[in-house]
mmCIF file of C-alpha atoms in Angstrom:
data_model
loop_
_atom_site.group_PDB
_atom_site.id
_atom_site.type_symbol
_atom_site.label_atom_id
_atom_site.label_comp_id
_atom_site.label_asym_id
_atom_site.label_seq_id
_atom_site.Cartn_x
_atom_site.Cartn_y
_atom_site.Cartn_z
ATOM 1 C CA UNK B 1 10.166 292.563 19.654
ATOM 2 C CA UNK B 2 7.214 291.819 17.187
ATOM 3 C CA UNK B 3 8.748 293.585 14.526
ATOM 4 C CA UNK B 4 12.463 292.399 15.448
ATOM 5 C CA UNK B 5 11.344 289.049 14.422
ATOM 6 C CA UNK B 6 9.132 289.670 11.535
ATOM 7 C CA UNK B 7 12.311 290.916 9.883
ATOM 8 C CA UNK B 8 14.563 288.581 11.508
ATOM 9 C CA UNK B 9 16.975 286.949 8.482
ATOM 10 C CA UNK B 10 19.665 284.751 8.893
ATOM 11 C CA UNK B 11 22.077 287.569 9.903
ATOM 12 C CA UNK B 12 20.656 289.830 12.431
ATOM 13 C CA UNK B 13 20.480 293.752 12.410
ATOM 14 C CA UNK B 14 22.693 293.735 15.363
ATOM 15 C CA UNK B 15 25.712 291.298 13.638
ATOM 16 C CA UNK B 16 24.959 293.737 10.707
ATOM 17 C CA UNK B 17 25.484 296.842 12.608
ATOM 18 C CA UNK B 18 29.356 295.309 13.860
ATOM 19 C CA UNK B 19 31.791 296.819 11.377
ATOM 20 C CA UNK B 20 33.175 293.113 11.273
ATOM 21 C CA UNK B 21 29.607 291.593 10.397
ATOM 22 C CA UNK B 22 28.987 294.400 7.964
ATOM 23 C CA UNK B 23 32.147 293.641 6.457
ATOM 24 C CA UNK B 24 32.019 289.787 6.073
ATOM 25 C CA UNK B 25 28.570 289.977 5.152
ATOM 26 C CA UNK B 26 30.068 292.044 2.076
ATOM 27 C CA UNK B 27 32.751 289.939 1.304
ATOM 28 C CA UNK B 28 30.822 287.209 1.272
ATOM 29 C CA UNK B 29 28.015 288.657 -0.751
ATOM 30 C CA UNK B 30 30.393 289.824 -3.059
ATOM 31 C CA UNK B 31 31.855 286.384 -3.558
ATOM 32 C CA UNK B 32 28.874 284.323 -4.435
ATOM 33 C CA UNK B 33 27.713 287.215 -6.743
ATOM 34 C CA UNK B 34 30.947 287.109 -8.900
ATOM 35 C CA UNK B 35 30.584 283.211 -8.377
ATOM 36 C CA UNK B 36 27.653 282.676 -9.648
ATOM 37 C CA UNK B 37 28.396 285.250 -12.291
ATOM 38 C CA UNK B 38 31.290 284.106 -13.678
ATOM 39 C CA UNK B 39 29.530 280.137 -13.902
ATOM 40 C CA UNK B 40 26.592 281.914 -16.078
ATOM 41 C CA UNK B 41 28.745 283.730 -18.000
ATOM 42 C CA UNK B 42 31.691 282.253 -18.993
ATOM 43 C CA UNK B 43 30.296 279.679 -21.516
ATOM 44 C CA UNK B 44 28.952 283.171 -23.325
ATOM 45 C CA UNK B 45 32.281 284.574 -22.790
ATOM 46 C CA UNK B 46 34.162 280.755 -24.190
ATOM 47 C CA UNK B 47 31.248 280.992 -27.389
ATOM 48 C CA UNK B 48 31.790 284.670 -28.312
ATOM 49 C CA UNK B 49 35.867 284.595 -27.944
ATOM 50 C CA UNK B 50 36.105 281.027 -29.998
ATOM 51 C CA UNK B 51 33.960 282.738 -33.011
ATOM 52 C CA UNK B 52 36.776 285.220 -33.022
ATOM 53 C CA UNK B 53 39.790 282.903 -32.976
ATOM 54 C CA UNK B 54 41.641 281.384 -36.026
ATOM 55 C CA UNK B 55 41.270 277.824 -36.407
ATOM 56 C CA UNK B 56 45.226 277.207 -34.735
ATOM 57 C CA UNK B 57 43.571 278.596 -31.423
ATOM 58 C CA UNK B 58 40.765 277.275 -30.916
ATOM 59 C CA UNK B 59 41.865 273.623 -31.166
ATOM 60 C CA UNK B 60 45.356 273.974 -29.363
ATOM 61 C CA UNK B 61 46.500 272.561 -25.881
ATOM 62 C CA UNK B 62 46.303 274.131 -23.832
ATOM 63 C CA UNK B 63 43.518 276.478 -24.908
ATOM 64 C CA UNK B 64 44.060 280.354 -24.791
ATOM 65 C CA UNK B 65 41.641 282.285 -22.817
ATOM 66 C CA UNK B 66 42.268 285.439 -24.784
ATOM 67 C CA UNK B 67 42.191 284.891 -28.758
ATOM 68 C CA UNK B 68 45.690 286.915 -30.152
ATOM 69 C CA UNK B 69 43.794 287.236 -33.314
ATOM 70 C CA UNK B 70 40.472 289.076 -34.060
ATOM 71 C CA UNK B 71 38.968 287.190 -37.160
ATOM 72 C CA UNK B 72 35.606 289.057 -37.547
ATOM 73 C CA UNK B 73 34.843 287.821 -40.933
ATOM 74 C CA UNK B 74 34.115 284.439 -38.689
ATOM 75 C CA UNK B 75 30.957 285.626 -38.249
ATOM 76 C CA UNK B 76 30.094 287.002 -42.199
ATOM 77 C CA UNK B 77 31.284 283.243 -43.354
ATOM 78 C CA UNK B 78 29.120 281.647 -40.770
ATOM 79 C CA UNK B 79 25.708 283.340 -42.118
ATOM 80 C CA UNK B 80 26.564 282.479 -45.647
ATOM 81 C CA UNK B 81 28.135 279.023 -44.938
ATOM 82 C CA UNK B 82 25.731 277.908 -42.760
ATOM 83 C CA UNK B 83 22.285 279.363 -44.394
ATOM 84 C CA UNK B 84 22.106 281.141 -41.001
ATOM 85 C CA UNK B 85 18.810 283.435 -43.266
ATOM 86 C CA UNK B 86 17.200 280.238 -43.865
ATOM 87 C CA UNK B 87 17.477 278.578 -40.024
ATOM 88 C CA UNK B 88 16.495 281.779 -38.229
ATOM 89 C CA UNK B 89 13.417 282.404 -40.471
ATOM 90 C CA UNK B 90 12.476 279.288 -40.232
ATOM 91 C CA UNK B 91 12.165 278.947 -36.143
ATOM 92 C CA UNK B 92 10.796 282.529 -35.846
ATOM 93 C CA UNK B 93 7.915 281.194 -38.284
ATOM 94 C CA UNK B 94 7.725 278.212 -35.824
ATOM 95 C CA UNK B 95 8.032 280.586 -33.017
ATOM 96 C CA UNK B 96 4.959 283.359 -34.119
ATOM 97 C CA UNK B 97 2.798 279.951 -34.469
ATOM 98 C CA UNK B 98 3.317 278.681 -32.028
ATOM 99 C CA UNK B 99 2.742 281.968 -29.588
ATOM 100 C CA UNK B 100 -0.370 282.550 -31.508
ATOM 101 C CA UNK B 101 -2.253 278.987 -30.496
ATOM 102 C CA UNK B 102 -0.304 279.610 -27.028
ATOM 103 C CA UNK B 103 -2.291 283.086 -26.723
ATOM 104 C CA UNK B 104 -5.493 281.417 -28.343
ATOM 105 C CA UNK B 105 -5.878 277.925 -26.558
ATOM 106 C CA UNK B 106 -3.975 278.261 -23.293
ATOM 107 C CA UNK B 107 -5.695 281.744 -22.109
ATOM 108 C CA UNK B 108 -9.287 280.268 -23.068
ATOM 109 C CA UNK B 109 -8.241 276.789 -20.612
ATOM 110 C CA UNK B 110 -6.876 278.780 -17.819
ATOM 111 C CA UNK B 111 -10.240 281.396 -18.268
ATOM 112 C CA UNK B 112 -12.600 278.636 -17.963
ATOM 113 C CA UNK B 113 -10.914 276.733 -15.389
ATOM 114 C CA UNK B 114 -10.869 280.081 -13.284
ATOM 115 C CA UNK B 115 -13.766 281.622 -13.966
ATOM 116 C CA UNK B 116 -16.487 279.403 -15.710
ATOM 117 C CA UNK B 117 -15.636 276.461 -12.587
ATOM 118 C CA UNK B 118 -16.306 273.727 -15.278
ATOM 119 C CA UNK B 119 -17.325 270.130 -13.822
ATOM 120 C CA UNK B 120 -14.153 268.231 -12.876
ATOM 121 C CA UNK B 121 -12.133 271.512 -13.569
ATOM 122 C CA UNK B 122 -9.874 271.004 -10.381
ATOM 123 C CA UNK B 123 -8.802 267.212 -11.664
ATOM 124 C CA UNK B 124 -8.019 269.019 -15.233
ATOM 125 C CA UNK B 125 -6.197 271.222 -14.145
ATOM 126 C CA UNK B 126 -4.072 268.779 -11.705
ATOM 127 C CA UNK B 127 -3.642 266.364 -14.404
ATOM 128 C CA UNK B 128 -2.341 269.283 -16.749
ATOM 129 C CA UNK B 129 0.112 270.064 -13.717
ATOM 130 C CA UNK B 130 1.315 266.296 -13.283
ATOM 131 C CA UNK B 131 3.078 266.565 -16.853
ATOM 132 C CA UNK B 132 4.933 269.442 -15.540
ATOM 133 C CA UNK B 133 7.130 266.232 -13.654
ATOM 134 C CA UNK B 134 7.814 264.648 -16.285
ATOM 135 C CA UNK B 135 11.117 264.947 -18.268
ATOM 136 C CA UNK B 136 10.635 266.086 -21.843
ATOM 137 C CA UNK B 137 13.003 263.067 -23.039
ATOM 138 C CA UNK B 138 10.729 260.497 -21.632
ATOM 139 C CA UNK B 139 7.574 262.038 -23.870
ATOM 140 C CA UNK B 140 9.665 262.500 -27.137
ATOM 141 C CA UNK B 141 9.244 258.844 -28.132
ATOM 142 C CA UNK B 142 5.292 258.491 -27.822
ATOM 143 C CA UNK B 143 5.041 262.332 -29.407
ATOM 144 C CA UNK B 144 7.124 261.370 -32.051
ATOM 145 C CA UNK B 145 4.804 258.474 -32.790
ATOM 146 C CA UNK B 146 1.669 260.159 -32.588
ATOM 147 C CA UNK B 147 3.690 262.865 -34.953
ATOM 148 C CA UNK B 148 3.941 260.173 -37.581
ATOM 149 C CA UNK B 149 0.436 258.735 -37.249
ATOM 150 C CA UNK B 150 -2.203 261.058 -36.096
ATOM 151 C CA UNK B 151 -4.768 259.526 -34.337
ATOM 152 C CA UNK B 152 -8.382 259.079 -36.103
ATOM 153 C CA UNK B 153 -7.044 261.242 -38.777
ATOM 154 C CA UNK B 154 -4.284 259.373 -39.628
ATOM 155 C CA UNK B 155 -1.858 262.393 -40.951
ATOM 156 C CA UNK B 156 1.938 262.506 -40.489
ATOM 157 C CA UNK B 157 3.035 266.170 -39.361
ATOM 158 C CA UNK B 158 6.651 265.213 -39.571
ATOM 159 C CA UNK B 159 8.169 267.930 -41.526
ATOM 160 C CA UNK B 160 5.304 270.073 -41.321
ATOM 161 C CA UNK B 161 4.946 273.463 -38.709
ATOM 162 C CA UNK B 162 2.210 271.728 -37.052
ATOM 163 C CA UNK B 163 4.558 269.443 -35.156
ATOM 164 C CA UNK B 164 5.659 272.251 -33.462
ATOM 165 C CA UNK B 165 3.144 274.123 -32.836
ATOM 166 C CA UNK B 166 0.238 271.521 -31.509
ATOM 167 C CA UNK B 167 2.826 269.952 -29.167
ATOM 168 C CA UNK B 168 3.790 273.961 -27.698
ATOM 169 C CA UNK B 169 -0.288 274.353 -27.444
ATOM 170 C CA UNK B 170 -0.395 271.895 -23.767
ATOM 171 C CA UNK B 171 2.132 273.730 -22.142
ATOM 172 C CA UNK B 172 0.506 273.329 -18.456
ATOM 173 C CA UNK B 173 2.570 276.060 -16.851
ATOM 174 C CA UNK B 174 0.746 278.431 -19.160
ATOM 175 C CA UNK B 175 -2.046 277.236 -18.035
ATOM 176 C CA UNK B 176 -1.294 277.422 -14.797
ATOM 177 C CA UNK B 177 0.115 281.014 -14.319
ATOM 178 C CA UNK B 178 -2.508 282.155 -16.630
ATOM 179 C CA UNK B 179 -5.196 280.720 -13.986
ATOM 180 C CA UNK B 180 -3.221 282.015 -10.904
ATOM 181 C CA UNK B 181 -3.820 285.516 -12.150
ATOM 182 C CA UNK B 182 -7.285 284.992 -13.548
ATOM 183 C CA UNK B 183 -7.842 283.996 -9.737
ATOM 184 C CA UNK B 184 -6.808 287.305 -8.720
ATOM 185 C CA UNK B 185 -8.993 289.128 -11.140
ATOM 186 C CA UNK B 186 -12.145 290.510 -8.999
ATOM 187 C CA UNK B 187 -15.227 288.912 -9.183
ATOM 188 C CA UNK B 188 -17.247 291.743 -8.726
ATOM 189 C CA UNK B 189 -15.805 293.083 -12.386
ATOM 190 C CA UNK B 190 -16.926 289.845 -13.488
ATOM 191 C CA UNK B 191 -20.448 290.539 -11.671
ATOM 192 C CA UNK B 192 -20.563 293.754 -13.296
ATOM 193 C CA UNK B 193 -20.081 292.798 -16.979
ATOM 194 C CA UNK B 194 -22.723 290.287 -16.672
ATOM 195 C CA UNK B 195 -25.047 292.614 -15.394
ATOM 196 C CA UNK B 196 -24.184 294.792 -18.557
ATOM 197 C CA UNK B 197 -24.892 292.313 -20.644
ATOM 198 C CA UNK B 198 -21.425 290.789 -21.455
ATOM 199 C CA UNK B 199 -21.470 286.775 -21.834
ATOM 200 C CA UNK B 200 -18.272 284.637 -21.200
ATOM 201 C CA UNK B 201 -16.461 285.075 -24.286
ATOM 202 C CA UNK B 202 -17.363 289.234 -23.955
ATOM 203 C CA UNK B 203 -15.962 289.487 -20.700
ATOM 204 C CA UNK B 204 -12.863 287.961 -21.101
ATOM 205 C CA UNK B 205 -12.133 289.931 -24.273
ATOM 206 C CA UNK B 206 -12.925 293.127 -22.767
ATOM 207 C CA UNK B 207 -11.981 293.222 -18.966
ATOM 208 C CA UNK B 208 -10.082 290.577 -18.437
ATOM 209 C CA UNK B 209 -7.266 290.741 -21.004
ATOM 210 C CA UNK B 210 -6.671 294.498 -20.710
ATOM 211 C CA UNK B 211 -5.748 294.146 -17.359
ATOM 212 C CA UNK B 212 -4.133 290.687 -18.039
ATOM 213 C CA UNK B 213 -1.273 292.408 -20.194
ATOM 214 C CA UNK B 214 1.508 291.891 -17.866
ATOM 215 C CA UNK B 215 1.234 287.984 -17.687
ATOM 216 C CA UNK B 216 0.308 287.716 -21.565
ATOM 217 C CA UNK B 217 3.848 289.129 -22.085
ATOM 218 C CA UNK B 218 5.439 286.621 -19.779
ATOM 219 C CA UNK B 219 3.407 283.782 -21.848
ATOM 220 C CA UNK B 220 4.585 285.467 -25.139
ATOM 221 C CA UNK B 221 7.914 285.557 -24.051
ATOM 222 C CA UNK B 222 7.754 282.315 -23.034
ATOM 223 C CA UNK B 223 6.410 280.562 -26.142
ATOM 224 C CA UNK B 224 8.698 282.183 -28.663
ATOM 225 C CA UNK B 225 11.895 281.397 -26.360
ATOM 226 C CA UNK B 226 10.725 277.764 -25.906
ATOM 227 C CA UNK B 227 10.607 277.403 -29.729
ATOM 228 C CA UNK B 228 14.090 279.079 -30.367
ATOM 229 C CA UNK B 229 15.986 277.138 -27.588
ATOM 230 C CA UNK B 230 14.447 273.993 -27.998
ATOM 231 C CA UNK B 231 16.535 271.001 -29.435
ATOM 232 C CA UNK B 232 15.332 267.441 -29.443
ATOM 233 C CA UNK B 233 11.834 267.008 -30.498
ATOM 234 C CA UNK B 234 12.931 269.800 -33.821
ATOM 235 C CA UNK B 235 15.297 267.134 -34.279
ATOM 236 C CA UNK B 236 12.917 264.385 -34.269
ATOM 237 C CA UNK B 237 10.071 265.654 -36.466
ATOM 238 C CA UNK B 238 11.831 268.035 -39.349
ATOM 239 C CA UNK B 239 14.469 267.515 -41.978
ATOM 240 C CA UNK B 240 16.843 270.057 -43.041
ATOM 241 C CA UNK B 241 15.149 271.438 -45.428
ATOM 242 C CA UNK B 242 12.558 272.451 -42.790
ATOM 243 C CA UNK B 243 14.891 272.576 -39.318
ATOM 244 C CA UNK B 244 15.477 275.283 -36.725
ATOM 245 C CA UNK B 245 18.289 277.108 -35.813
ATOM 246 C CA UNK B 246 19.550 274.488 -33.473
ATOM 247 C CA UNK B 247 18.883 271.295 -35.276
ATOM 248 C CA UNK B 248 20.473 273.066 -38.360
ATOM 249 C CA UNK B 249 23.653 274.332 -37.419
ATOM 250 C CA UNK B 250 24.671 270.741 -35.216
ATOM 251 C CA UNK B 251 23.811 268.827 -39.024
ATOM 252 C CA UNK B 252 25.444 271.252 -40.839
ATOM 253 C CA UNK B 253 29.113 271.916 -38.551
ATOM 254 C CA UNK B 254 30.075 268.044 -40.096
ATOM 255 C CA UNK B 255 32.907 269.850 -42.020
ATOM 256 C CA UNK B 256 32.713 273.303 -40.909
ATOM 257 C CA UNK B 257 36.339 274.745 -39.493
ATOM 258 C CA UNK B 258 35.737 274.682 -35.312
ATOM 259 C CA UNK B 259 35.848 278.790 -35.154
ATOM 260 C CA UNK B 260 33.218 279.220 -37.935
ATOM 261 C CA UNK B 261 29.990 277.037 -36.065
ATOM 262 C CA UNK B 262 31.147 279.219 -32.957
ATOM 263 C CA UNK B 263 30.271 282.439 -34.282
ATOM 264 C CA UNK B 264 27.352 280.434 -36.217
ATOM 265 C CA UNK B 265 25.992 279.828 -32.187
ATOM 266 C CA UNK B 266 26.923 283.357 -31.219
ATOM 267 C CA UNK B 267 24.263 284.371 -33.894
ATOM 268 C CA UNK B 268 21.919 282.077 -33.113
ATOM 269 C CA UNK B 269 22.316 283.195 -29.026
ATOM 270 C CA UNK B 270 21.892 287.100 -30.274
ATOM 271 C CA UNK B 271 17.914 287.397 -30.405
ATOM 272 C CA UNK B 272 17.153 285.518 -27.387
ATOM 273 C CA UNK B 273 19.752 287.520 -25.357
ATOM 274 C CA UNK B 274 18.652 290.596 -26.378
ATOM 275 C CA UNK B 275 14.937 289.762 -26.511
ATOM 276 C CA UNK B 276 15.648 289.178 -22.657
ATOM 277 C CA UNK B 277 17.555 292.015 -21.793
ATOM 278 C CA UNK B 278 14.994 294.074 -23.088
ATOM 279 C CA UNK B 279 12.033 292.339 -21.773
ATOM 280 C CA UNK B 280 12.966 291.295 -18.442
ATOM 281 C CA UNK B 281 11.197 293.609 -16.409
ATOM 282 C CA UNK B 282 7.934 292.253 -18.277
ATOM 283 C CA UNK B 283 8.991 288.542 -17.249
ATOM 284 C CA UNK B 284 9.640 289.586 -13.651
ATOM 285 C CA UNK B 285 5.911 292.008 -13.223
ATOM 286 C CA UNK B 286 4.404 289.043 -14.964
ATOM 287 C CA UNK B 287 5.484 286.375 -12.641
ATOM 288 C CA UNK B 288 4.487 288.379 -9.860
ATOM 289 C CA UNK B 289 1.065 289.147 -11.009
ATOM 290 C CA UNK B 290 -1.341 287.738 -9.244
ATOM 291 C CA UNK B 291 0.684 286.072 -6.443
ATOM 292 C CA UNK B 292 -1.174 288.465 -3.886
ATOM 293 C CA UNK B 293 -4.683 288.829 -3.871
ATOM 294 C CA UNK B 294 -6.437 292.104 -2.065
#
């Protein structure tokens, strides 16, 4: 009975066993699979099958959900038209920066806060959680501000990489899962490499991080796709000589034919899509790691 209920879920073993339980339970698995599915999906599906329409299709009434033409040009006029080189060097530069102060800055905080036990570190580290709940939008205007006018130094980073990359540097759910495996990590290895001789800095460098690998890769992954996806505050603090891929291609479609920015935005989609596929059993390990401790 003990173990009955332990495994309990909301349809029981028993219904399951039924061939009319196993059967519904199928059928309705099955439907809110290819549900949620096709919601994910289809906007990929509308972006990809637009950049291959002509210009008739893509703006008639009703629209066609299959294009009758295959204009794959579309996409060799959208790299040249668009300075697609230009926008997509530009964010991975903003995107390597901003990883390496992510790697540098957040893994020391979330080190000391879990191991070192600095004075006030729990209040620190609650206040760095509290800006987790609040919306981006409502922090663009005072960012922006501080952007413009640096405080005590008085510098304006508008236009500059730095506006990117200090903002991407408090990013408190780094922090946060960072600490939560740190937390995990035994003390007694931490025991052991002071008795060896190791200070602080020593012991995170060489025990810690090797076996921290797993949730680095998350916070790598992280970083760079923040940077590539993100829209407004790009938009706020660089021009175009200096924009993203995302801020670029929404000032530059003024003029562009509808079926052009589409493939534009099915190149700009490709490296995070595939970045994912092939990394997604890192971000799954590392979001796991440390969530049970022996």
């Amino acid at each position: 009975m003990a173990t009955q209920t332990q495994t309990r879920t909301l349809i029981s073993s028993m219904q399951l066993a039924r061939p009319r339980g196993k059967l519904a339970y199928r059928v309705t698995l099955t439907v809110f699979i290819l549900g949620f599915a096709l919601v994910f999906l289809f906007p990929l599906y509308w972006m990809v099958t637009n950049g291959i329409k002509s210009t008739g299709e893509v703006i008639q009434s009703p629209p066609s959900f299959w294009p009758h033409s295959f204009n794959f040009s579309n996409f060799t006029a959208a790299w040249s038209d668009l300075d697609l080189g230009h926008l997509m060097t530009n964010t991975l530069y903003y995107a390597v920066g901003a990883l390496a102060f992510q790697l540098v800055f957040d893994v020391s905080a979330a080190y000391a806060l879990s191991k070192l036990r600095p004075v006030l570190g729990n209040i620190v580290l609650f206040a760095m959680l509290t800006t987790l709940m609040i919306p981006a939008t409502v922090l663009a205007v005072p960012a922006f501000l501080i952007a413009l006018d640096m405080p005590l130094l008085h510098i304006n980073l508008t236009n500059s990489p730095w506006a990117i990359w200090l903002p991407s540097v408090a990013n408190g759910f780094s922090i946060f899962l960072l600490k939560r495996f740190f937390d995990a990590v035994p003390e007694e290895l931490i025991q052991a490499a002071a008795i060896d001789g190791a200070g602080p800095l020593r012991t995170m460098w060489s025990v810690v991080l090797p076996i921290a690998r797993p949730v680095l890769g998350v916070i790598s992954i992280f970083a760079v796709v923040n940077v590539w996806k993100d829209f407004l505050w790009p938009l706020l603090v660089l021009d175009q000589a200096h924009a993203t891929v995302n801020t670029g291609l929404i000032q530059l479609q003024s003029g562009t034919p509808p079926e052009i920015t589409y493939a534009a935005l099915v190149i700009a989609s490709l490296p995070t899509i595939i970045f994912f596929l092939i990394f997604q059993r890192n971000i799954l390990a590392g979001l796991g790691a440390g969530a049970i401790k022996d």
